[in-house]
Amino acid sequence: MADKNLDVEIVTPERVVFREPVDFVVVPGIEGYLGILPMHAPIVSGLNIGVLKVINKGKETKLAISGGFMEVNKDKVVILADTAESSDEIDVERAKAARERAQNRLANRTHDIDVIRAEMALRRALTRLKAVGRE
Ligand code: ATP
């Protein structure tokens, strides 16, 4: 790629998770995955639960994110995520336990169960496992 970079910043309410110049980023937008290169038109988009990919000098880094917002402006990408973890921060056993809990809730649903909540928990767990290649 040319000498141009994207300045990517991923923050949650708790911390700065990632802040680096990169070549390319693929983000789980609310209406599907969005690939952002330098010189991208300015946009604001809601984010989905999904795997975010950062590509720099041919190396791909994956992070699990669970919704939020993204702003792209002048080669700067700011991602405000509800939660975000890089793959080396993800506790695989915790994500597997969360997946099992959510699957059990959905399998044994009664009328007072919060189905949407269980579905969202399942999607977060599956995304975390996908980010570490353990889905
Ligand atoms: P759990 O039921 O295991 O708490 P959850 O999907 O309900 O999972 P969240 O509410 O999305 O958890 O996240 C709460 C906090 O815990 C966030 O800071 C998030 O980054 C962190 N977190 C959640 N699951 C994991 C995991 N498997 N590995 C590392 N951090 C995690």
JSON list of C-alpha atoms and ligand atoms in Angstrom, two decimals:
[
{"chain": "A", "resi": 1, "resn": "MET", "atom": "CA", "xyz": [0.00, 0.00, 0.00]},
{"chain": "A", "resi": 2, "resn": "ALA", "atom": "CA", "xyz": [1.09, 3.60, -0.55]},
{"chain": "A", "resi": 3, "resn": "ASP", "atom": "CA", "xyz": [2.51, 5.71, 2.25]},
{"chain": "A", "resi": 4, "resn": "LYS", "atom": "CA", "xyz": [-0.95, 6.78, 3.36]},
{"chain": "A", "resi": 5, "resn": "ASN", "atom": "CA", "xyz": [-2.33, 5.33, 6.59]},
{"chain": "A", "resi": 6, "resn": "LEU", "atom": "CA", "xyz": [-5.56, 5.18, 8.46]},
{"chain": "A", "resi": 7, "resn": "ASP", "atom": "CA", "xyz": [-5.34, 6.31, 12.04]},
{"chain": "A", "resi": 8, "resn": "VAL", "atom": "CA", "xyz": [-7.56, 3.80, 13.88]},
{"chain": "A", "resi": 9, "resn": "GLU", "atom": "CA", "xyz": [-8.71, 4.31, 17.44]},
{"chain": "A", "resi": 10, "resn": "ILE", "atom": "CA", "xyz": [-10.96, 1.78, 19.20]},
{"chain": "A", "resi": 11, "resn": "VAL", "atom": "CA", "xyz": [-12.27, 2.86, 22.58]},
{"chain": "A", "resi": 12, "resn": "THR", "atom": "CA", "xyz": [-14.79, 1.46, 25.03]},
{"chain": "A", "resi": 13, "resn": "PRO", "atom": "CA", "xyz": [-16.28, 3.22, 28.06]},
{"chain": "A", "resi": 14, "resn": "GLU", "atom": "CA", "xyz": [-13.45, 1.57, 30.05]},
{"chain": "A", "resi": 15, "resn": "ARG", "atom": "CA", "xyz": [-10.29, 1.98, 28.00]},
{"chain": "A", "resi": 16, "resn": "VAL", "atom": "CA", "xyz": [-8.46, 2.58, 24.76]},
{"chain": "A", "resi": 17, "resn": "VAL", "atom": "CA", "xyz": [-8.24, -0.89, 23.22]},
{"chain": "A", "resi": 18, "resn": "PHE", "atom": "CA", "xyz": [-6.34, -0.08, 20.03]},
{"chain": "A", "resi": 19, "resn": "ARG", "atom": "CA", "xyz": [-4.68, 3.03, 18.61]},
{"chain": "A", "resi": 20, "resn": "GLU", "atom": "CA", "xyz": [-2.39, 2.63, 15.60]},
{"chain": "A", "resi": 21, "resn": "PRO", "atom": "CA", "xyz": [-1.87, 3.73, 12.04]},
{"chain": "A", "resi": 22, "resn": "VAL", "atom": "CA", "xyz": [-2.94, 0.87, 9.74]},
{"chain": "A", "resi": 23, "resn": "ASP", "atom": "CA", "xyz": [-3.48, 0.18, 6.03]},
{"chain": "A", "resi": 24, "resn": "PHE", "atom": "CA", "xyz": [-7.05, -1.06, 6.04]},
{"chain": "A", "resi": 25, "resn": "VAL", "atom": "CA", "xyz": [-9.85, -1.90, 8.43]},
{"chain": "A", "resi": 26, "resn": "VAL", "atom": "CA", "xyz": [-12.98, -4.07, 8.04]},
{"chain": "A", "resi": 27, "resn": "VAL", "atom": "CA", "xyz": [-15.74, -3.14, 10.46]},
{"chain": "A", "resi": 28, "resn": "PRO", "atom": "CA", "xyz": [-19.04, -4.89, 11.30]},
{"chain": "A", "resi": 29, "resn": "GLY", "atom": "CA", "xyz": [-21.44, -2.10, 10.32]},
{"chain": "A", "resi": 30, "resn": "ILE", "atom": "CA", "xyz": [-25.10, -2.28, 11.21]},
{"chain": "A", "resi": 31, "resn": "GLU", "atom": "CA", "xyz": [-25.97, -3.10, 7.58]},
{"chain": "A", "resi": 32, "resn": "GLY", "atom": "CA", "xyz": [-23.02, -5.38, 6.87]},
{"chain": "A", "resi": 33, "resn": "TYR", "atom": "CA", "xyz": [-19.25, -5.37, 6.89]},
{"chain": "A", "resi": 34, "resn": "LEU", "atom": "CA", "xyz": [-17.57, -2.13, 5.74]},
{"chain": "A", "resi": 35, "resn": "GLY", "atom": "CA", "xyz": [-14.04, -1.99, 4.35]},
{"chain": "A", "resi": 36, "resn": "ILE", "atom": "CA", "xyz": [-12.35, 1.35, 5.07]},
{"chain": "A", "resi": 37, "resn": "LEU", "atom": "CA", "xyz": [-9.24, 2.45, 3.17]},
{"chain": "A", "resi": 38, "resn": "PRO", "atom": "CA", "xyz": [-7.38, 5.78, 3.43]},
{"chain": "A", "resi": 39, "resn": "MET", "atom": "CA", "xyz": [-9.23, 8.63, 1.65]},
{"chain": "A", "resi": 40, "resn": "HIS", "atom": "CA", "xyz": [-12.59, 7.08, 2.46]},
{"chain": "A", "resi": 41, "resn": "ALA", "atom": "CA", "xyz": [-15.55, 9.46, 2.33]},
{"chain": "A", "resi": 42, "resn": "PRO", "atom": "CA", "xyz": [-16.59, 10.77, 5.75]},
{"chain": "A", "resi": 43, "resn": "ILE", "atom": "CA", "xyz": [-19.25, 8.56, 7.34]},
{"chain": "A", "resi": 44, "resn": "VAL", "atom": "CA", "xyz": [-20.89, 7.79, 10.63]},
{"chain": "A", "resi": 45, "resn": "SER", "atom": "CA", "xyz": [-22.27, 4.27, 11.10]},
{"chain": "A", "resi": 46, "resn": "GLY", "atom": "CA", "xyz": [-23.76, 2.18, 13.85]},
{"chain": "A", "resi": 47, "resn": "LEU", "atom": "CA", "xyz": [-21.87, -1.03, 14.59]},
{"chain": "A", "resi": 48, "resn": "ASN", "atom": "CA", "xyz": [-23.04, -4.58, 15.05]},
{"chain": "A", "resi": 49, "resn": "ILE", "atom": "CA", "xyz": [-21.73, -7.41, 17.18]},
{"chain": "A", "resi": 50, "resn": "GLY", "atom": "CA", "xyz": [-18.93, -8.84, 15.05]},
{"chain": "A", "resi": 51, "resn": "VAL", "atom": "CA", "xyz": [-15.26, -9.33, 14.30]},
{"chain": "A", "resi": 52, "resn": "LEU", "atom": "CA", "xyz": [-13.32, -6.21, 13.36]},
{"chain": "A", "resi": 53, "resn": "LYS", "atom": "CA", "xyz": [-10.22, -6.80, 11.22]},
{"chain": "A", "resi": 54, "resn": "VAL", "atom": "CA", "xyz": [-7.24, -4.49, 11.08]},
{"chain": "A", "resi": 55, "resn": "ILE", "atom": "CA", "xyz": [-4.75, -5.08, 8.26]},
{"chain": "A", "resi": 56, "resn": "ASN", "atom": "CA", "xyz": [-1.29, -3.57, 8.48]},
{"chain": "A", "resi": 57, "resn": "LYS", "atom": "CA", "xyz": [1.70, -4.44, 6.30]},
{"chain": "A", "resi": 58, "resn": "GLY", "atom": "CA", "xyz": [-0.01, -7.70, 5.33]},
{"chain": "A", "resi": 59, "resn": "LYS", "atom": "CA", "xyz": [-0.67, -8.71, 8.95]},
{"chain": "A", "resi": 60, "resn": "GLU", "atom": "CA", "xyz": [-4.26, -9.17, 10.05]},
{"chain": "A", "resi": 61, "resn": "THR", "atom": "CA", "xyz": [-5.37, -8.48, 13.64]},
{"chain": "A", "resi": 62, "resn": "LYS", "atom": "CA", "xyz": [-8.84, -9.46, 14.83]},
{"chain": "A", "resi": 63, "resn": "LEU", "atom": "CA", "xyz": [-10.89, -7.88, 17.59]},
{"chain": "A", "resi": 64, "resn": "ALA", "atom": "CA", "xyz": [-14.34, -8.85, 18.89]},
{"chain": "A", "resi": 65, "resn": "ILE", "atom": "CA", "xyz": [-16.66, -5.90, 19.29]},
{"chain": "A", "resi": 66, "resn": "SER", "atom": "CA", "xyz": [-20.25, -5.76, 20.47]},
{"chain": "A", "resi": 67, "resn": "GLY", "atom": "CA", "xyz": [-21.91, -2.75, 18.91]},
{"chain": "A", "resi": 68, "resn": "GLY", "atom": "CA", "xyz": [-21.34, 0.99, 19.09]},
{"chain": "A", "resi": 69, "resn": "PHE", "atom": "CA", "xyz": [-20.55, 3.70, 16.57]},
{"chain": "A", "resi": 70, "resn": "MET", "atom": "CA", "xyz": [-17.86, 4.53, 14.05]},
{"chain": "A", "resi": 71, "resn": "GLU", "atom": "CA", "xyz": [-16.85, 7.86, 12.59]},
{"chain": "A", "resi": 72, "resn": "VAL", "atom": "CA", "xyz": [-14.56, 8.10, 9.55]},
{"chain": "A", "resi": 73, "resn": "ASN", "atom": "CA", "xyz": [-13.13, 11.50, 8.78]},
{"chain": "A", "resi": 74, "resn": "LYS", "atom": "CA", "xyz": [-9.90, 12.55, 7.07]},
{"chain": "A", "resi": 75, "resn": "ASP", "atom": "CA", "xyz": [-8.07, 9.20, 7.40]},
{"chain": "A", "resi": 76, "resn": "LYS", "atom": "CA", "xyz": [-9.09, 8.94, 11.03]},
{"chain": "A", "resi": 77, "resn": "VAL", "atom": "CA", "xyz": [-11.38, 6.11, 12.14]},
{"chain": "A", "resi": 78, "resn": "VAL", "atom": "CA", "xyz": [-12.84, 6.42, 15.62]},
{"chain": "A", "resi": 79, "resn": "ILE", "atom": "CA", "xyz": [-14.70, 3.40, 16.94]},
{"chain": "A", "resi": 80, "resn": "LEU", "atom": "CA", "xyz": [-16.72, 3.79, 20.11]},
{"chain": "A", "resi": 81, "resn": "ALA", "atom": "CA", "xyz": [-17.57, 0.22, 21.04]},
{"chain": "A", "resi": 82, "resn": "ASP", "atom": "CA", "xyz": [-19.72, -1.12, 23.87]},
{"chain": "A", "resi": 83, "resn": "THR", "atom": "CA", "xyz": [-17.06, -3.78, 24.43]},
{"chain": "A", "resi": 84, "resn": "ALA", "atom": "CA", "xyz": [-13.92, -4.65, 22.45]},
{"chain": "A", "resi": 85, "resn": "GLU", "atom": "CA", "xyz": [-11.21, -7.24, 22.99]},
{"chain": "A", "resi": 86, "resn": "SER", "atom": "CA", "xyz": [-8.23, -8.15, 20.86]},
{"chain": "A", "resi": 87, "resn": "SER", "atom": "CA", "xyz": [-7.91, -11.89, 20.23]},
{"chain": "A", "resi": 88, "resn": "ASP", "atom": "CA", "xyz": [-5.10, -12.30, 22.78]},
{"chain": "A", "resi": 89, "resn": "GLU", "atom": "CA", "xyz": [-7.33, -10.75, 25.49]},
{"chain": "A", "resi": 90, "resn": "ILE", "atom": "CA", "xyz": [-10.22, -13.11, 24.92]},
{"chain": "A", "resi": 91, "resn": "ASP", "atom": "CA", "xyz": [-10.81, -15.72, 27.60]},
{"chain": "A", "resi": 92, "resn": "VAL", "atom": "CA", "xyz": [-11.89, -18.72, 25.51]},
{"chain": "A", "resi": 93, "resn": "GLU", "atom": "CA", "xyz": [-13.33, -20.71, 28.41]},
{"chain": "A", "resi": 94, "resn": "ARG", "atom": "CA", "xyz": [-15.40, -17.73, 29.52]},
{"chain": "A", "resi": 95, "resn": "ALA", "atom": "CA", "xyz": [-16.77, -17.27, 26.00]},
{"chain": "A", "resi": 96, "resn": "LYS", "atom": "CA", "xyz": [-17.59, -21.00, 25.73]},
{"chain": "A", "resi": 97, "resn": "ALA", "atom": "CA", "xyz": [-19.41, -20.87, 29.08]},
{"chain": "A", "resi": 98, "resn": "ALA", "atom": "CA", "xyz": [-21.35, -17.78, 27.91]},
{"chain": "A", "resi": 99, "resn": "ARG", "atom": "CA", "xyz": [-22.24, -19.58, 24.67]},
{"chain": "A", "resi": 100, "resn": "GLU", "atom": "CA", "xyz": [-23.51, -22.62, 26.58]},
{"chain": "A", "resi": 101, "resn": "ARG", "atom": "CA", "xyz": [-25.51, -20.51, 29.03]},
{"chain": "A", "resi": 102, "resn": "ALA", "atom": "CA", "xyz": [-27.19, -18.61, 26.20]},
{"chain": "A", "resi": 103, "resn": "GLN", "atom": "CA", "xyz": [-27.87, -21.80, 24.21]},
{"chain": "A", "resi": 104, "resn": "ASN", "atom": "CA", "xyz": [-29.46, -23.43, 27.27]},
{"chain": "A", "resi": 105, "resn": "ARG", "atom": "CA", "xyz": [-31.64, -20.40, 27.88]},
{"chain": "A", "resi": 106, "resn": "LEU", "atom": "CA", "xyz": [-32.80, -20.43, 24.28]},
{"chain": "A", "resi": 107, "resn": "ALA", "atom": "CA", "xyz": [-33.40, -24.19, 24.28]},
{"chain": "A", "resi": 108, "resn": "ASN", "atom": "CA", "xyz": [-35.41, -24.12, 27.52]},
{"chain": "A", "resi": 109, "resn": "ARG", "atom": "CA", "xyz": [-37.21, -20.87, 26.92]},
{"chain": "A", "resi": 110, "resn": "THR", "atom": "CA", "xyz": [-40.27, -20.12, 29.03]},
{"chain": "A", "resi": 111, "resn": "HIS", "atom": "CA", "xyz": [-42.54, -17.16, 28.43]},
{"chain": "A", "resi": 112, "resn": "ASP", "atom": "CA", "xyz": [-40.77, -14.95, 30.95]},
{"chain": "A", "resi": 113, "resn": "ILE", "atom": "CA", "xyz": [-37.34, -15.50, 29.47]},
{"chain": "A", "resi": 114, "resn": "ASP", "atom": "CA", "xyz": [-35.66, -12.58, 27.82]},
{"chain": "A", "resi": 115, "resn": "VAL", "atom": "CA", "xyz": [-35.06, -14.19, 24.45]},
{"chain": "A", "resi": 116, "resn": "ILE", "atom": "CA", "xyz": [-33.47, -11.17, 22.79]},
{"chain": "A", "resi": 117, "resn": "ARG", "atom": "CA", "xyz": [-31.04, -10.84, 25.68]},
{"chain": "A", "resi": 118, "resn": "ALA", "atom": "CA", "xyz": [-30.02, -14.50, 25.36]},
{"chain": "A", "resi": 119, "resn": "GLU", "atom": "CA", "xyz": [-29.66, -14.14, 21.58]},
{"chain": "A", "resi": 120, "resn": "MET", "atom": "CA", "xyz": [-27.40, -11.12, 21.99]},
{"chain": "A", "resi": 121, "resn": "ALA", "atom": "CA", "xyz": [-25.30, -12.94, 24.61]},
{"chain": "A", "resi": 122, "resn": "LEU", "atom": "CA", "xyz": [-24.98, -15.89, 22.20]},
{"chain": "A", "resi": 123, "resn": "ARG", "atom": "CA", "xyz": [-23.87, -13.58, 19.37]},
{"chain": "A", "resi": 124, "resn": "ARG", "atom": "CA", "xyz": [-21.26, -11.93, 21.61]},
{"chain": "A", "resi": 125, "resn": "ALA", "atom": "CA", "xyz": [-19.89, -15.32, 22.68]},
{"chain": "A", "resi": 126, "resn": "LEU", "atom": "CA", "xyz": [-19.80, -16.66, 19.11]},
{"chain": "A", "resi": 127, "resn": "THR", "atom": "CA", "xyz": [-18.05, -13.49, 17.92]},
{"chain": "A", "resi": 128, "resn": "ARG", "atom": "CA", "xyz": [-15.39, -13.83, 20.64]},
{"chain": "A", "resi": 129, "resn": "LEU", "atom": "CA", "xyz": [-14.80, -17.45, 19.64]},
{"chain": "A", "resi": 130, "resn": "LYS", "atom": "CA", "xyz": [-14.65, -16.46, 15.97]},
{"chain": "A", "resi": 131, "resn": "ALA", "atom": "CA", "xyz": [-12.06, -13.76, 16.73]},
{"chain": "A", "resi": 132, "resn": "VAL", "atom": "CA", "xyz": [-9.78, -16.43, 18.20]},
{"chain": "A", "resi": 133, "resn": "GLY", "atom": "CA", "xyz": [-10.62, -18.99, 15.49]},
{"chain": "A", "resi": 134, "resn": "ARG", "atom": "CA", "xyz": [-12.46, -21.28, 17.94]},
{"chain": "A", "resi": 135, "resn": "GLU", "atom": "CA", "xyz": [-16.03, -21.01, 16.73]},
{"chain": "B", "resi": 1, "resn": "ATP", "atom": "P1", "xyz": [-20.10, -12.95, 30.23]},
{"chain": "B", "resi": 1, "resn": "ATP", "atom": "O1", "xyz": [-21.45, -13.56, 30.42]},
{"chain": "B", "resi": 1, "resn": "ATP", "atom": "O2", "xyz": [-19.00, -13.93, 30.16]},
{"chain": "B", "resi": 1, "resn": "ATP", "atom": "O3", "xyz": [-19.84, -11.78, 31.17]},
{"chain": "B", "resi": 1, "resn": "ATP", "atom": "P2", "xyz": [-20.97, -11.05, 28.26]},
{"chain": "B", "resi": 1, "resn": "ATP", "atom": "O4", "xyz": [-21.13, -11.17, 26.77]},
{"chain": "B", "resi": 1, "resn": "ATP", "atom": "O5", "xyz": [-22.23, -10.84, 29.02]},
{"chain": "B", "resi": 1, "resn": "ATP", "atom": "O6", "xyz": [-20.15, -12.31, 28.75]},
{"chain": "B", "resi": 1, "resn": "ATP", "atom": "P3", "xyz": [-20.12, -8.33, 28.14]},
{"chain": "B", "resi": 1, "resn": "ATP", "atom": "O7", "xyz": [-21.24, -7.68, 28.91]},
{"chain": "B", "resi": 1, "resn": "ATP", "atom": "O8", "xyz": [-20.18, -8.24, 26.64]},
{"chain": "B", "resi": 1, "resn": "ATP", "atom": "O9", "xyz": [-19.98, -9.86, 28.58]},
{"chain": "B", "resi": 1, "resn": "ATP", "atom": "O10", "xyz": [-18.71, -7.73, 28.61]},
{"chain": "B", "resi": 1, "resn": "ATP", "atom": "C1", "xyz": [-18.44, -7.36, 29.96]},
{"chain": "B", "resi": 1, "resn": "ATP", "atom": "C2", "xyz": [-16.96, -7.12, 30.10]},
{"chain": "B", "resi": 1, "resn": "ATP", "atom": "O11", "xyz": [-16.25, -8.36, 30.08]},
{"chain": "B", "resi": 1, "resn": "ATP", "atom": "C3", "xyz": [-16.37, -6.29, 28.94]},
{"chain": "B", "resi": 1, "resn": "ATP", "atom": "O12", "xyz": [-15.32, -5.50, 29.47]},
{"chain": "B", "resi": 1, "resn": "ATP", "atom": "C4", "xyz": [-15.80, -7.33, 28.00]},
{"chain": "B", "resi": 1, "resn": "ATP", "atom": "O13", "xyz": [-14.71, -6.81, 27.25]},
{"chain": "B", "resi": 1, "resn": "ATP", "atom": "C5", "xyz": [-15.36, -8.43, 28.96]},
{"chain": "B", "resi": 1, "resn": "ATP", "atom": "N1", "xyz": [-15.48, -9.80, 28.42]},
{"chain": "B", "resi": 1, "resn": "ATP", "atom": "C6", "xyz": [-16.63, -10.48, 28.21]},
{"chain": "B", "resi": 1, "resn": "ATP", "atom": "N2", "xyz": [-16.39, -11.74, 27.79]},
{"chain": "B", "resi": 1, "resn": "ATP", "atom": "C7", "xyz": [-15.04, -11.84, 27.68]},
{"chain": "B", "resi": 1, "resn": "ATP", "atom": "C8", "xyz": [-14.15, -12.90, 27.29]},
{"chain": "B", "resi": 1, "resn": "ATP", "atom": "N3", "xyz": [-14.60, -14.10, 26.89]},
{"chain": "B", "resi": 1, "resn": "ATP", "atom": "N4", "xyz": [-12.83, -12.64, 27.34]},
{"chain": "B", "resi": 1, "resn": "ATP", "atom": "C9", "xyz": [-12.35, -11.45, 27.75]},
{"chain": "B", "resi": 1, "resn": "ATP", "atom": "N5", "xyz": [-13.13, -10.41, 28.13]},
{"chain": "B", "resi": 1, "resn": "ATP", "atom": "C10", "xyz": [-14.46, -10.60, 28.11]}
]
